[in-house]
Short mmCIF file of C-alpha atoms and ligand atoms in Angstrom, two decimals:
data_model
loop_
_atom_site.label_atom_id
_atom_site.label_comp_id
_atom_site.label_asym_id
_atom_site.label_seq_id
_atom_site.Cartn_x
_atom_site.Cartn_y
_atom_site.Cartn_z
CA MET W 49 24.62 -31.78 -11.88
CA THR W 50 28.23 -31.25 -10.99
CA ALA W 51 30.83 -33.02 -8.99
CA ARG W 52 31.15 -31.92 -5.41
CA LEU W 53 34.24 -31.38 -3.28
CA ASP W 54 33.56 -31.51 0.46
CA ILE W 55 36.34 -30.03 2.56
CA ASP W 56 36.07 -30.77 6.26
CA LEU W 57 37.42 -27.72 8.07
CA GLY W 58 36.66 -29.37 11.41
CA ALA W 59 38.96 -32.25 10.45
CA ILE W 60 41.70 -29.78 9.50
CA GLN W 61 41.29 -28.13 12.92
CA HIS W 62 41.41 -31.55 14.59
CA ASN W 63 44.59 -32.37 12.65
CA TRP W 64 46.24 -29.11 13.67
CA ARG W 65 45.45 -29.76 17.34
CA LEU W 66 46.73 -33.33 17.07
CA LEU W 67 50.02 -32.11 15.54
CA ASP W 68 50.32 -29.29 18.07
CA ALA W 69 49.97 -31.81 20.91
CA LEU W 70 52.90 -33.84 19.55
CA HIS W 71 55.54 -31.39 20.71
CA PRO W 72 56.10 -28.65 23.26
CA GLY W 73 56.83 -25.94 20.69
CA GLU W 74 54.61 -23.81 18.50
CA THR W 75 52.83 -25.19 15.42
CA ALA W 76 52.41 -23.14 12.30
CA GLY W 77 50.07 -23.88 9.42
CA VAL W 78 51.55 -24.20 5.94
CA VAL W 79 48.92 -22.89 3.52
CA LYS W 80 50.97 -22.47 0.34
CA ALA W 81 49.41 -23.35 -3.01
CA ASP W 82 46.00 -22.18 -1.79
CA ALA W 83 46.20 -24.46 1.26
CA TYR W 84 47.22 -27.44 -0.90
CA GLY W 85 44.34 -26.75 -3.25
CA LEU W 86 41.68 -26.65 -0.54
CA GLY W 87 41.21 -22.86 -0.30
CA ALA W 88 43.49 -20.71 1.89
CA ALA W 89 40.73 -18.13 2.42
CA GLN W 90 38.66 -20.77 4.25
CA VAL W 91 41.44 -22.94 5.70
CA GLY W 92 43.46 -20.01 7.11
CA PRO W 93 40.70 -18.64 9.37
CA ALA W 94 39.69 -22.19 10.41
CA LEU W 95 43.27 -22.89 11.53
CA ALA W 96 43.38 -19.55 13.32
CA ALA W 97 40.17 -20.46 15.16
CA ALA W 98 41.84 -23.71 16.25
CA GLY W 99 44.70 -21.73 17.78
CA CYS W 100 47.25 -21.48 14.96
CA ARG W 101 49.08 -18.16 15.08
CA MET W 102 51.68 -18.46 12.37
CA PHE W 103 51.18 -19.21 8.69
CA PHE W 104 53.53 -19.96 5.83
CA THR W 105 52.93 -19.35 2.15
CA ALA W 106 55.39 -19.92 -0.70
CA HIS W 107 54.73 -16.73 -2.65
CA LEU W 108 54.27 -13.08 -1.81
CA ALA W 109 50.94 -12.90 -3.67
CA GLU W 110 49.62 -15.83 -1.61
CA ALA W 111 50.61 -14.01 1.58
CA VAL W 112 48.97 -10.75 0.46
CA ALA W 113 45.73 -12.63 -0.24
CA LEU W 114 45.93 -14.40 3.13
CA ARG W 115 46.45 -11.10 4.95
CA ALA W 116 42.94 -10.05 3.86
CA VAL W 117 41.38 -12.91 5.87
CA LEU W 118 43.96 -13.05 8.69
CA PRO W 119 44.50 -9.45 9.71
CA GLY W 120 46.36 -10.11 12.97
CA HIS W 121 48.43 -13.27 12.47
CA LYS W 122 52.04 -13.81 11.52
CA ILE W 123 52.48 -14.69 7.87
CA ALA W 124 55.88 -15.75 6.56
CA VAL W 125 56.86 -16.28 2.93
CA LEU W 126 59.00 -19.40 2.41
CA ASN W 127 60.34 -18.46 -1.01
CA GLY W 128 61.95 -15.42 0.52
CA LEU W 129 62.28 -11.77 -0.34
CA PHE W 130 61.78 -11.13 -4.02
CA PRO W 131 63.85 -8.34 -5.61
CA HIS W 132 62.24 -4.88 -5.39
CA ARG W 133 59.26 -6.16 -3.40
CA ALA W 134 60.30 -5.20 0.16
CA ASP W 135 57.68 -2.42 0.22
CA GLU W 136 54.88 -4.96 -0.25
CA PHE W 137 56.23 -7.14 2.56
CA LEU W 138 56.17 -4.06 4.80
CA ALA W 139 52.79 -2.78 3.63
CA TYR W 140 51.12 -6.12 4.39
CA ASP W 141 53.18 -6.87 7.49
CA LEU W 142 54.67 -10.06 6.01
CA ILE W 143 57.84 -11.83 7.14
CA PRO W 144 60.31 -12.99 4.50
CA VAL W 145 62.22 -16.23 5.10
CA LEU W 146 65.55 -14.92 3.86
CA GLY W 147 67.57 -17.43 1.88
CA SER W 148 70.75 -15.65 0.80
CA LEU W 149 73.11 -12.85 1.79
CA GLY W 150 71.61 -10.83 -1.06
CA GLU W 151 68.15 -11.09 0.46
CA VAL W 152 69.56 -10.20 3.87
CA ALA W 153 71.10 -7.05 2.40
CA ASP W 154 67.94 -6.11 0.47
CA TRP W 155 65.78 -6.49 3.56
CA ARG W 156 68.15 -4.34 5.64
CA ALA W 157 68.08 -1.69 2.95
CA ALA W 158 64.34 -1.36 3.53
CA ALA W 159 65.56 0.25 6.79
CA ARG W 160 63.01 -0.05 9.58
CA VAL W 161 62.35 -2.68 12.23
CA LEU W 162 62.51 -5.72 10.07
CA PRO W 163 61.20 -9.08 11.23
CA CYS W 164 62.61 -12.00 9.29
CA PHE W 165 63.50 -15.67 9.36
CA LEU W 166 66.70 -17.13 7.96
CA HIS W 167 66.62 -20.33 5.95
CA LEU W 168 69.77 -22.41 6.53
CA GLU W 169 70.79 -24.83 3.81
CA THR W 170 71.55 -28.30 5.23
CA GLY W 171 71.14 -30.64 2.27
CA MET W 172 68.05 -29.76 0.27
CA HIS W 173 69.98 -27.41 -2.03
CA ARG W 174 66.92 -25.39 -3.01
CA LEU W 175 66.79 -22.38 -0.71
CA GLY W 176 68.84 -21.11 2.16
CA LEU W 177 72.16 -19.66 3.22
CA THR W 178 75.04 -21.95 2.36
CA LEU W 179 77.93 -22.78 4.65
CA ALA W 180 80.02 -20.22 2.78
CA GLU W 181 77.41 -17.51 3.30
CA LEU W 182 77.10 -18.39 6.97
CA ALA W 183 80.87 -18.08 7.30
CA VAL W 184 80.64 -14.58 5.83
CA LEU W 185 77.94 -13.73 8.39
CA ALA W 186 80.06 -15.13 11.21
CA GLU W 187 82.93 -12.87 10.14
CA ASP W 188 80.76 -9.80 9.84
CA LYS W 189 77.80 -9.85 12.20
CA SER W 190 76.92 -6.28 11.25
CA ARG W 191 75.28 -7.72 8.15
CA LEU W 192 72.31 -8.54 10.38
CA ASP W 193 72.17 -5.13 12.09
CA GLY W 194 68.66 -3.73 12.21
CA LEU W 195 67.05 -7.08 11.47
CA SER W 196 64.77 -8.71 13.97
CA LEU W 197 65.70 -12.33 13.35
CA GLU W 198 62.88 -14.44 14.80
CA TYR W 199 63.67 -17.96 13.61
CA VAL W 200 66.31 -19.93 11.78
CA ILE W 201 64.76 -22.77 9.81
CA THR W 202 65.82 -25.69 7.69
CA HIS W 203 63.90 -28.24 5.63
CA LEU W 204 64.40 -32.02 5.66
CA VAL W 205 65.25 -33.96 2.52
CA ALA W 206 63.64 -37.28 3.47
CA ALA W 207 61.47 -36.76 6.53
CA ASP W 208 58.99 -39.34 5.19
CA ALA W 209 61.73 -42.01 5.33
CA PRO W 210 62.59 -42.33 9.04
CA GLY W 211 65.36 -44.81 8.30
CA ASP W 212 67.26 -42.46 6.02
CA ALA W 213 70.49 -41.30 7.65
CA VAL W 214 70.22 -37.93 5.94
CA ASN W 215 67.65 -36.86 8.56
CA GLU W 216 70.12 -37.28 11.40
CA ARG W 217 72.88 -35.53 9.42
CA GLN W 218 70.67 -32.54 8.64
CA LYS W 219 69.47 -32.25 12.22
CA ARG W 220 73.02 -32.24 13.57
CA LEU W 221 74.27 -29.79 11.00
CA PHE W 222 71.31 -27.50 11.64
CA ARG W 223 71.81 -27.56 15.40
CA GLU W 224 75.48 -26.72 14.90
CA LEU W 225 74.76 -23.89 12.47
CA ALA W 226 71.98 -22.50 14.65
CA GLN W 227 74.54 -21.92 17.43
CA GLN W 228 75.76 -19.04 15.32
CA PHE W 229 72.47 -17.30 16.22
CA PRO W 230 72.22 -17.46 20.01
CA GLY W 231 68.77 -16.73 21.38
CA VAL W 232 67.10 -17.14 17.99
CA LYS W 233 64.34 -19.75 17.85
CA THR W 234 64.53 -22.78 15.54
CA SER W 235 62.24 -24.63 13.13
CA ILE W 236 62.90 -27.99 11.46
CA GLY W 237 59.98 -30.32 10.88
CA ASN W 238 57.39 -30.41 8.15
CA SER W 239 54.50 -32.87 8.65
CA SER W 240 56.59 -36.02 8.47
CA GLY W 241 59.46 -34.38 10.35
CA MET W 242 57.17 -33.98 13.35
CA PHE W 243 56.95 -37.79 13.57
CA LEU W 244 60.72 -38.40 13.57
CA GLY W 245 60.94 -38.16 17.34
CA ALA W 246 61.54 -35.65 20.06
CA ASP W 247 65.08 -34.79 19.03
CA PHE W 248 63.65 -33.36 15.79
CA HIS W 249 61.35 -31.06 17.70
CA ALA W 250 62.23 -27.40 17.62
CA ASP W 251 60.56 -24.17 18.68
CA LEU W 252 58.27 -24.18 15.66
CA ALA W 253 56.89 -26.98 13.46
CA ARG W 254 55.72 -26.30 9.92
CA PRO W 255 53.16 -28.94 8.93
CA GLY W 256 51.20 -28.67 5.70
CA ALA W 257 50.15 -31.98 4.17
CA ALA W 258 49.15 -33.71 7.42
CA LEU W 259 46.69 -30.90 8.19
CA TYR W 260 44.91 -31.84 4.99
CA GLY W 261 44.75 -35.55 5.81
CA ILE W 262 47.80 -36.80 3.92
CA ASN W 263 49.59 -39.57 5.82
CA PRO W 264 52.80 -38.13 7.33
CA THR W 265 53.96 -41.66 8.20
CA PRO W 266 53.87 -43.53 4.87
CA GLY W 267 53.71 -47.29 5.30
CA ARG W 268 52.15 -46.94 8.74
CA PRO W 269 48.51 -46.22 9.66
CA ASN W 270 47.48 -42.64 8.95
CA PRO W 271 47.14 -40.78 12.26
CA MET W 272 45.32 -37.85 10.61
CA ARG W 273 41.60 -37.36 10.19
CA HIS W 274 40.12 -37.54 6.70
CA VAL W 275 39.52 -34.11 5.09
CA VAL W 276 38.69 -34.23 1.38
CA THR W 277 35.76 -36.03 -0.24
CA LEU W 278 35.07 -35.82 -3.97
CA THR W 279 31.82 -37.23 -5.31
CA ALA W 280 30.41 -37.06 -8.83
CA PRO W 281 27.00 -37.96 -10.24
CA ILE W 282 26.65 -40.54 -12.98
CA LEU W 283 25.67 -38.64 -16.13
CA GLN W 284 24.79 -41.68 -18.26
CA ILE W 285 25.10 -45.47 -18.23
CA HIS W 286 25.91 -47.28 -21.47
CA ASP W 287 25.32 -50.98 -22.07
CA LEU W 288 28.15 -52.56 -24.00
CA GLU W 289 28.24 -55.85 -25.88
CA PRO W 290 31.32 -58.02 -25.48
CA GLY W 291 34.03 -56.66 -27.80
CA GLU W 292 32.87 -53.02 -27.74
CA THR W 293 35.32 -50.42 -26.46
CA VAL W 294 35.18 -47.34 -24.24
CA GLY W 295 36.68 -43.91 -24.85
CA TYR W 296 39.60 -42.60 -26.89
CA SER W 297 41.66 -45.15 -28.79
CA GLY W 298 39.36 -47.90 -27.54
CA GLU W 299 41.90 -48.87 -24.90
CA TRP W 300 39.40 -50.81 -22.83
CA ARG W 301 37.34 -53.56 -24.43
CA ALA W 302 34.35 -55.23 -22.80
CA ALA W 303 34.90 -58.93 -22.14
CA ARG W 304 31.25 -59.42 -21.12
CA HIS W 305 27.98 -57.53 -21.24
CA SER W 306 29.00 -54.40 -19.35
CA ARG W 307 27.38 -51.32 -17.89
CA ILE W 308 29.61 -48.29 -18.15
CA ALA W 309 28.93 -45.15 -16.10
CA THR W 310 30.13 -41.76 -17.32
CA LEU W 311 31.18 -39.06 -14.81
CA GLY W 312 31.76 -35.39 -15.61
CA VAL W 313 35.24 -35.29 -14.09
CA GLY W 314 38.43 -35.40 -16.13
CA TYR W 315 42.06 -34.43 -16.21
CA ALA W 316 41.12 -30.75 -16.45
CA ASP W 317 39.78 -31.23 -12.91
CA GLY W 318 43.00 -32.75 -11.64
CA TYR W 319 41.80 -36.31 -12.11
CA HIS W 320 45.07 -37.34 -13.65
CA ARG W 321 45.29 -38.82 -17.11
CA ALA W 322 47.79 -41.32 -15.68
CA LEU W 323 44.80 -42.97 -13.94
CA ALA W 324 43.65 -44.55 -17.24
CA ASN W 325 42.50 -48.13 -16.52
CA LYS W 326 43.88 -47.83 -12.96
CA ALA W 327 41.73 -45.73 -10.65
CA THR W 328 39.09 -46.94 -8.24
CA ALA W 329 35.87 -45.17 -7.30
CA TYR W 330 33.30 -46.28 -4.77
CA PHE W 331 29.60 -47.00 -5.17
CA ASP W 332 28.58 -47.01 -1.53
CA ASP W 333 31.02 -49.54 -0.07
CA THR W 334 31.91 -51.28 -3.31
CA PRO W 335 35.07 -50.42 -5.27
CA ILE W 336 34.54 -50.09 -9.01
CA PRO W 337 37.25 -49.76 -11.65
CA LEU W 338 37.91 -46.90 -14.03
CA VAL W 339 37.87 -48.24 -17.58
CA GLY W 340 39.48 -46.63 -20.60
CA ARG W 341 41.25 -43.34 -20.74
CA VAL W 342 40.61 -40.24 -18.65
CA SER W 343 39.30 -37.48 -20.94
CA MET W 344 39.53 -33.76 -20.27
CA ASP W 345 36.01 -33.55 -18.82
CA LEU W 346 34.81 -37.16 -18.52
CA THR W 347 35.74 -40.54 -17.08
CA THR W 348 34.11 -43.94 -17.35
CA PHE W 349 33.66 -46.65 -14.70
CA ASP W 350 32.52 -50.23 -14.95
CA VAL W 351 29.36 -50.48 -12.83
CA THR W 352 28.26 -53.87 -14.19
CA ASP W 353 28.35 -55.47 -10.74
CA VAL W 354 26.52 -52.75 -8.78
CA PRO W 355 22.94 -51.43 -9.05
CA ALA W 356 24.06 -47.92 -10.05
CA ARG W 357 21.70 -45.64 -11.98
CA PRO W 358 22.12 -42.26 -13.67
CA GLY W 359 22.15 -39.55 -11.02
CA ASP W 360 23.72 -41.80 -8.38
CA MET W 361 26.93 -40.49 -6.88
CA LEU W 362 30.28 -42.24 -7.11
CA THR W 363 32.99 -41.33 -4.61
CA LEU W 364 36.34 -40.55 -6.22
CA LEU W 365 38.07 -39.41 -3.04
CA GLY W 366 36.81 -40.42 0.39
CA PRO W 367 37.78 -42.14 3.63
CA ARG W 368 38.01 -45.50 1.84
CA HIS W 369 40.03 -44.08 -1.01
CA ASP W 370 41.95 -40.98 0.00
CA ALA W 371 44.41 -38.75 -1.83
CA ASP W 372 47.30 -41.06 -0.94
CA ALA W 373 45.46 -44.10 -2.35
CA LEU W 374 44.49 -42.30 -5.56
CA ALA W 375 48.06 -41.01 -5.82
CA ALA W 376 49.40 -44.55 -5.67
CA GLN W 377 47.15 -45.44 -8.63
CA ALA W 378 48.28 -42.34 -10.55
CA GLY W 379 51.96 -42.83 -9.78
CA THR W 380 52.21 -39.55 -7.90
CA SER W 381 51.91 -38.18 -4.35
CA GLY W 382 48.87 -37.20 -2.33
CA TYR W 383 50.31 -33.67 -2.36
CA GLU W 384 49.98 -33.53 -6.13
CA ILE W 385 46.47 -34.98 -6.07
CA LEU W 386 45.26 -32.27 -3.67
CA THR W 387 47.05 -29.35 -5.32
CA SER W 388 45.73 -30.43 -8.74
CA LEU W 389 42.06 -30.43 -7.72
CA GLY W 390 40.38 -28.16 -10.21
CA GLY W 391 38.13 -25.14 -10.01
CA ARG W 392 35.02 -26.70 -11.57
CA PHE W 393 33.75 -28.60 -8.57
CA GLU W 394 31.00 -27.32 -6.35
CA ARG W 395 33.00 -26.74 -3.17
CA ARG W 396 31.40 -27.20 0.21
CA TYR W 397 33.15 -26.36 3.45
CA ILE W 398 31.82 -28.47 6.27
CA GLY W 399 32.54 -29.21 9.89
CA ALA W 400 33.68 -25.83 11.19
C1 LIG U 15 55.98 -27.17 1.97
C2 LIG U 15 56.89 -26.94 3.12
C3 LIG U 15 56.55 -27.36 4.41
C4 LIG U 15 55.33 -28.22 4.67
O1 LIG U 15 55.62 -29.52 4.24
P1 LIG U 15 54.59 -30.74 4.42
O2 LIG U 15 55.36 -31.93 3.98
O3 LIG U 15 53.43 -30.45 3.53
O4 LIG U 15 54.21 -30.79 5.84
C5 LIG U 15 57.38 -27.01 5.46
N1 LIG U 15 58.51 -26.31 5.25
C6 LIG U 15 58.90 -25.91 4.03
C7 LIG U 15 60.17 -25.15 3.88
C8 LIG U 15 58.10 -26.21 2.91
O5 LIG U 15 58.50 -25.84 1.69
#
């Protein structure tokens, strides 16, 4: 008996359509990190079937793998052109999101018709051409000769905080910088950026997390459909006397006669160790607390108050307790919960 991860491809398709309907422009699908841990080989074609025509990965190897399941779609690589790898971009028909004058020069040196995006730095300070580099380009436009520049993009620092003035500053700066590239299309918003209002809309949106059910509007109701459900069977139930402890270092001590259920899911499965004595699972509709530490392959829950028996399933991630809720208990983000989900679950793709 193993834990099972149900991934609702129909919900991902619904989420893509919902996001696409938010704005007049085009909507890409960000499928980096194996589609946020959910499986790019399954998620990519499901998004394509919903109408998505452009995909973003972070790494070249991710894009090469995606090309095998998406033979005809545009695939762009956010982390840019890696040194000495232009031939692979060409062989697999991949588009680099160029982030420096050096990458621009390397891509031109590959010397054919060269589709590319340019990443403009507006405050994130991770990737993208700086103001100084853009000034060099403005002086010498021939540096782009031969390139087929399809989009200029930027990435928001705090899109999930609508009140943060940095959003407005980045948008203005980006619009100003983009004027240097007349006729070239623009791309600004990630998932949360799409909810900042119409003046953040551009020709292309780049949602990732919201496709996978993560709330793009933290603090407000989640407009996205639920995608990921993780259930695990109870391996054993132990009856504890008051005063007995559970797990490593005996961090949890029974205050009453207790029934403790053991699940075969641990931190090696992405069920974070930081959840010790904090997480909630569900037995049907009833929340039950994690007790003791999270081990590599096992966790323990207090099922004293529910009629659980060995073999019954507990829900670790579900509509009542989604990745954002578990993340709050672990002190991390829903993004990290999803991308940490391990390879030992039985994965089922449903709904497509
Ligand atoms: C990861 C990423 C996205 C998608 O962000 P979400 O918050 O998951 O929607 C968009 N653009 C860039 C540049 C990214 O790195």
